[in-house]
Coordinates of C-alpha atoms in Angstrom, one line a residue:
Chain A
X1047 CA -1.0 155.1 -216.2
X1048 CA -1.6 151.4 -215.6
X1049 CA 1.2 149.3 -214.3
X1050 CA 1.8 145.9 -215.8
X1051 CA 4.9 144.1 -214.7
X1052 CA 6.3 141.0 -216.4
X1053 CA 9.0 138.6 -215.2
X1054 CA 11.5 137.4 -216.1
X1055 CA 12.5 139.9 -218.8
X1056 CA 14.7 137.4 -220.5
X1057 CA 14.6 133.6 -220.4
X1058 CA 16.6 130.9 -222.1
X1059 CA 15.6 127.3 -221.9
X1060 CA 16.1 124.1 -223.9
X1061 CA 13.7 122.1 -226.0
X1062 CA 11.3 120.2 -223.7
X1063 CA 11.9 122.5 -220.8
X1064 CA 9.3 123.9 -218.5
X1065 CA 8.8 127.7 -218.5
X1066 CA 6.5 130.0 -216.6
X1067 CA 6.1 133.6 -217.5
X1068 CA 4.6 135.9 -214.9
X1069 CA 2.5 139.0 -215.2
X1070 CA 1.1 141.3 -212.5
X1071 CA -1.1 144.3 -212.8
X1072 CA -1.8 146.6 -209.9
X1073 CA -4.7 148.7 -211.3
X1074 CA -7.5 146.3 -210.5
X1075 CA -8.1 145.7 -214.2
X1076 CA -10.5 142.8 -215.0
X1077 CA -9.0 141.7 -218.2
X1078 CA -5.5 140.3 -218.8
X1079 CA -4.0 139.0 -222.0
X1080 CA -0.9 137.2 -223.2
X1081 CA 0.4 138.0 -226.7
X1082 CA 3.4 136.8 -228.6
X1083 CA 5.2 139.0 -231.1
X1084 CA 7.0 137.7 -234.1
X1085 CA 8.5 139.4 -237.1
X1086 CA 5.9 139.6 -239.9
X1087 CA 3.0 138.6 -237.6
X1088 CA 2.6 141.5 -235.3
X1089 CA 1.0 140.6 -232.0
X1090 CA -1.0 137.4 -231.7
X1091 CA -3.3 136.6 -228.9
X1092 CA -2.4 133.4 -227.0
X1093 CA -4.8 133.4 -224.0
X1094 CA -6.8 135.9 -222.0
X1095 CA -8.9 136.1 -218.9
X1096 CA -11.6 138.3 -217.5
X1097 CA -11.1 137.5 -213.9
X1098 CA -9.6 135.2 -211.3
X1099 CA -10.1 131.6 -212.3
X1100 CA -11.3 132.4 -215.8
X1101 CA -9.4 131.5 -219.0
X1102 CA -10.3 132.2 -222.6
X1103 CA -8.5 130.8 -225.6
X1104 CA -6.9 133.2 -228.1
X1105 CA -5.8 132.7 -231.7
X1106 CA -2.6 130.8 -231.2
X1107 CA -3.1 128.7 -228.0
X1108 CA -1.3 125.5 -229.0
X1109 CA 1.5 124.6 -226.7
X1110 CA 0.5 127.1 -224.1
X1111 CA -1.4 127.0 -220.8
X1112 CA -2.4 129.9 -218.7
X1113 CA -3.8 130.5 -215.3
X1114 CA -5.2 133.6 -213.6
X1115 CA -4.7 133.0 -209.9
X1116 CA -5.9 136.4 -208.7
X1117 CA -7.2 139.6 -210.1
X1118 CA -3.6 140.8 -210.3
X1119 CA -1.7 137.7 -211.5
X1120 CA -1.7 136.0 -214.8
X1121 CA 0.7 133.2 -215.7
X1122 CA 1.7 131.7 -219.1
X1123 CA 3.0 128.1 -218.9
X1124 CA 5.0 126.3 -221.5
X1125 CA 5.3 122.7 -220.3
X1126 CA 7.3 121.3 -223.2
X1127 CA 9.0 124.2 -224.8
X1128 CA 9.8 124.0 -228.5
X1129 CA 12.1 126.3 -230.7
X1130 CA 8.9 127.6 -232.4
X1131 CA 8.0 129.2 -229.1
X1132 CA 11.0 131.4 -229.2
X1133 CA 9.4 134.9 -229.3
X1134 CA 8.8 138.1 -227.5
X1135 CA 5.9 137.7 -225.1
X1136 CA 3.7 140.6 -223.9
X1137 CA 1.2 140.7 -221.1
X1138 CA -1.5 143.4 -221.2
X1139 CA -4.5 144.4 -219.1
X1140 CA -7.6 146.6 -219.5
X1141 CA -10.3 147.7 -217.2
X1142 CA -14.0 146.9 -217.5
X1143 CA -16.1 149.9 -218.1
X1144 CA -15.3 153.6 -218.3
X1145 CA -13.8 155.7 -221.0
X1146 CA -10.6 153.8 -221.2
X1147 CA -12.1 150.3 -221.2
X1148 CA -11.0 149.6 -224.7
X1149 CA -7.4 150.6 -224.1
X1150 CA -4.8 147.9 -223.5
X1151 CA -1.9 148.6 -221.1
X1152 CA 1.2 146.5 -221.9
X1153 CA 4.0 145.1 -219.8
X1154 CA 7.6 145.5 -221.0
X1155 CA 7.8 142.1 -222.5
X1156 CA 9.7 138.8 -221.9
X1157 CA 12.1 137.6 -224.5
X1158 CA 12.1 133.8 -224.5
X1159 CA 14.7 131.7 -226.4
X1160 CA 14.2 127.9 -226.7
X1161 CA 17.3 126.2 -227.8
Chain B
X146 CA -13.4 136.6 -239.9
X147 CA -11.8 139.7 -238.7
X148 CA -8.5 140.9 -240.0
X149 CA -6.2 144.0 -239.9
X150 CA -3.7 144.6 -242.6
X151 CA -0.8 147.0 -242.7
X152 CA 0.9 146.7 -246.1
X153 CA 3.7 149.2 -245.4
X154 CA 6.5 147.3 -243.7
X155 CA 8.7 150.4 -243.3
X156 CA 8.7 154.1 -244.1
X157 CA 11.5 156.7 -243.9
X158 CA 10.8 160.4 -243.7
X159 CA 12.7 163.6 -242.9
X160 CA 12.2 165.3 -239.6
X161 CA 9.4 167.9 -239.4
X162 CA 7.5 166.4 -242.3
X163 CA 4.1 164.7 -242.3
X164 CA 3.7 161.0 -242.7
X165 CA 0.7 158.8 -243.2
X166 CA 0.6 155.1 -242.3
X167 CA -2.0 152.9 -243.9
X168 CA -4.3 150.3 -242.3
X169 CA -7.3 148.4 -243.7
X170 CA -9.5 146.1 -241.7
X171 CA -12.2 143.5 -242.2
X172 CA -15.1 142.9 -239.9
X173 CA -18.7 141.9 -240.2
X174 CA -19.7 144.0 -237.2
X175 CA -21.5 147.2 -237.7
X176 CA -19.9 148.7 -234.6
X177 CA -16.2 148.4 -233.8
X178 CA -13.2 150.2 -232.4
X179 CA -9.9 151.0 -234.1
X180 CA -6.6 151.8 -232.4
X181 CA -3.1 152.7 -233.1
X182 CA -0.3 151.6 -230.8
X183 CA 3.4 152.6 -230.9
X184 CA 6.3 150.3 -230.0
X185 CA 9.5 152.1 -229.2
X186 CA 13.0 150.7 -229.7
X187 CA 13.1 149.6 -226.1
X188 CA 10.1 147.4 -226.8
X189 CA 7.6 149.4 -224.9
X190 CA 4.1 149.4 -226.4
X191 CA 1.9 152.4 -225.7
X192 CA -1.6 153.4 -226.8
X193 CA -1.7 156.4 -229.1
X194 CA -5.2 157.1 -230.4
X195 CA -8.6 155.5 -231.0
X196 CA -11.5 155.8 -233.4
X197 CA -15.0 154.5 -232.6
X198 CA -16.8 153.4 -235.8
X199 CA -20.0 155.3 -235.0
X200 CA -18.1 158.6 -234.8
X201 CA -17.8 160.6 -238.1
X202 CA -15.2 163.0 -236.8
X203 CA -11.6 161.9 -237.2
X204 CA -9.8 161.5 -233.8
X205 CA -6.9 163.8 -233.0
X206 CA -4.4 163.6 -230.1
X207 CA -1.5 166.0 -230.1
X208 CA 0.4 165.6 -233.4
X209 CA -1.4 162.3 -234.2
X210 CA -4.6 162.2 -236.2
X211 CA -6.6 159.6 -238.0
X212 CA -8.0 159.5 -241.5
X213 CA -11.1 157.3 -241.0
X214 CA -12.7 156.2 -244.3
X215 CA -15.4 153.8 -243.3
X216 CA -16.6 152.9 -246.8
X217 CA -13.1 151.8 -247.6
X218 CA -12.6 150.1 -244.2
X219 CA -9.5 152.2 -243.8
X220 CA -8.0 153.9 -240.8
X221 CA -4.8 155.8 -241.6
X222 CA -2.5 157.3 -238.9
X223 CA -1.2 160.8 -239.7
X224 CA 1.8 162.2 -237.8
X225 CA 2.5 165.9 -238.4
X226 CA 5.7 167.7 -237.7
X227 CA 7.5 164.4 -237.2
X228 CA 10.4 164.2 -234.6
X229 CA 13.3 161.8 -234.3
X230 CA 11.6 160.2 -231.3
X231 CA 8.6 159.3 -233.5
X232 CA 10.9 156.5 -234.9
X233 CA 9.1 153.3 -233.8
X234 CA 6.9 150.5 -235.0
X235 CA 3.3 151.5 -235.3
X236 CA 0.5 148.9 -235.0
X237 CA -3.0 149.3 -236.1
X238 CA -5.6 147.2 -234.1
X239 CA -9.3 146.6 -234.1
X240 CA -11.9 145.3 -231.7
X241 CA -15.4 144.3 -232.8
X242 CA -18.1 145.2 -230.3
X243 CA -19.8 141.8 -230.5
X244 CA -18.6 138.5 -229.2
X245 CA -15.6 138.0 -227.0
X246 CA -13.3 140.9 -226.4
X247 CA -10.2 140.5 -228.5
X248 CA -7.9 143.1 -230.0
X249 CA -6.6 142.1 -233.4
X250 CA -3.4 143.6 -234.5
X251 CA -1.8 144.3 -237.9
X252 CA 1.8 143.3 -238.5
X253 CA 3.1 146.8 -237.9
X254 CA 4.9 149.6 -239.9
X255 CA 8.5 150.6 -239.0
X256 CA 8.8 154.4 -239.1
X257 CA 12.2 156.0 -239.3
X258 CA 12.5 159.7 -238.9
X259 CA 15.8 161.1 -240.2
X260 CA 17.4 164.4 -239.2

């Protein structure tokens, strides 16, 4: 079972604040993803990456930056947080190639509140 | 445009019965992959089962099976002999084989299994 670890698990900040969400996977997966989950919308893709230094834009990227510093680490940055970014954030990873290449492995989630 | 729709927001069933959750999808691709994920009350999201569009046989894993109706762009999840611990939110997802690798999720169906 792939291991994907997110930190922090909970975060409260104020409008205009600076927030960094961290994700680390320890299974040498190539792809990593950031999703947000909101009631009625399911999971929506913010950014993803297929390797260190790579970044791809997802479906709801506005207000978010991301950086993949290593194969293991993927960060989501909110530089001017707004109340609309209050959400549950999930990181996920998947391998490249092999039978399970289309399967996403999720972290436990980070609950962010922007006051 | 690709889209995944789950119209059932919540379902309640009695323990040990069979339940079917609906999902319809839209894609222009001739080849694609369909998935069901489960989100437990703790927030954990886990992969359940997958159907590749080129396969005619319905996938089965344990007490989960799929009802794949390609002409209707439908992929239903069937859970037989439901248990209390099956209570969760179930997400349908799709990945098209062409273009960038993105997993598109439906909005989820909350399943409650009652004793």
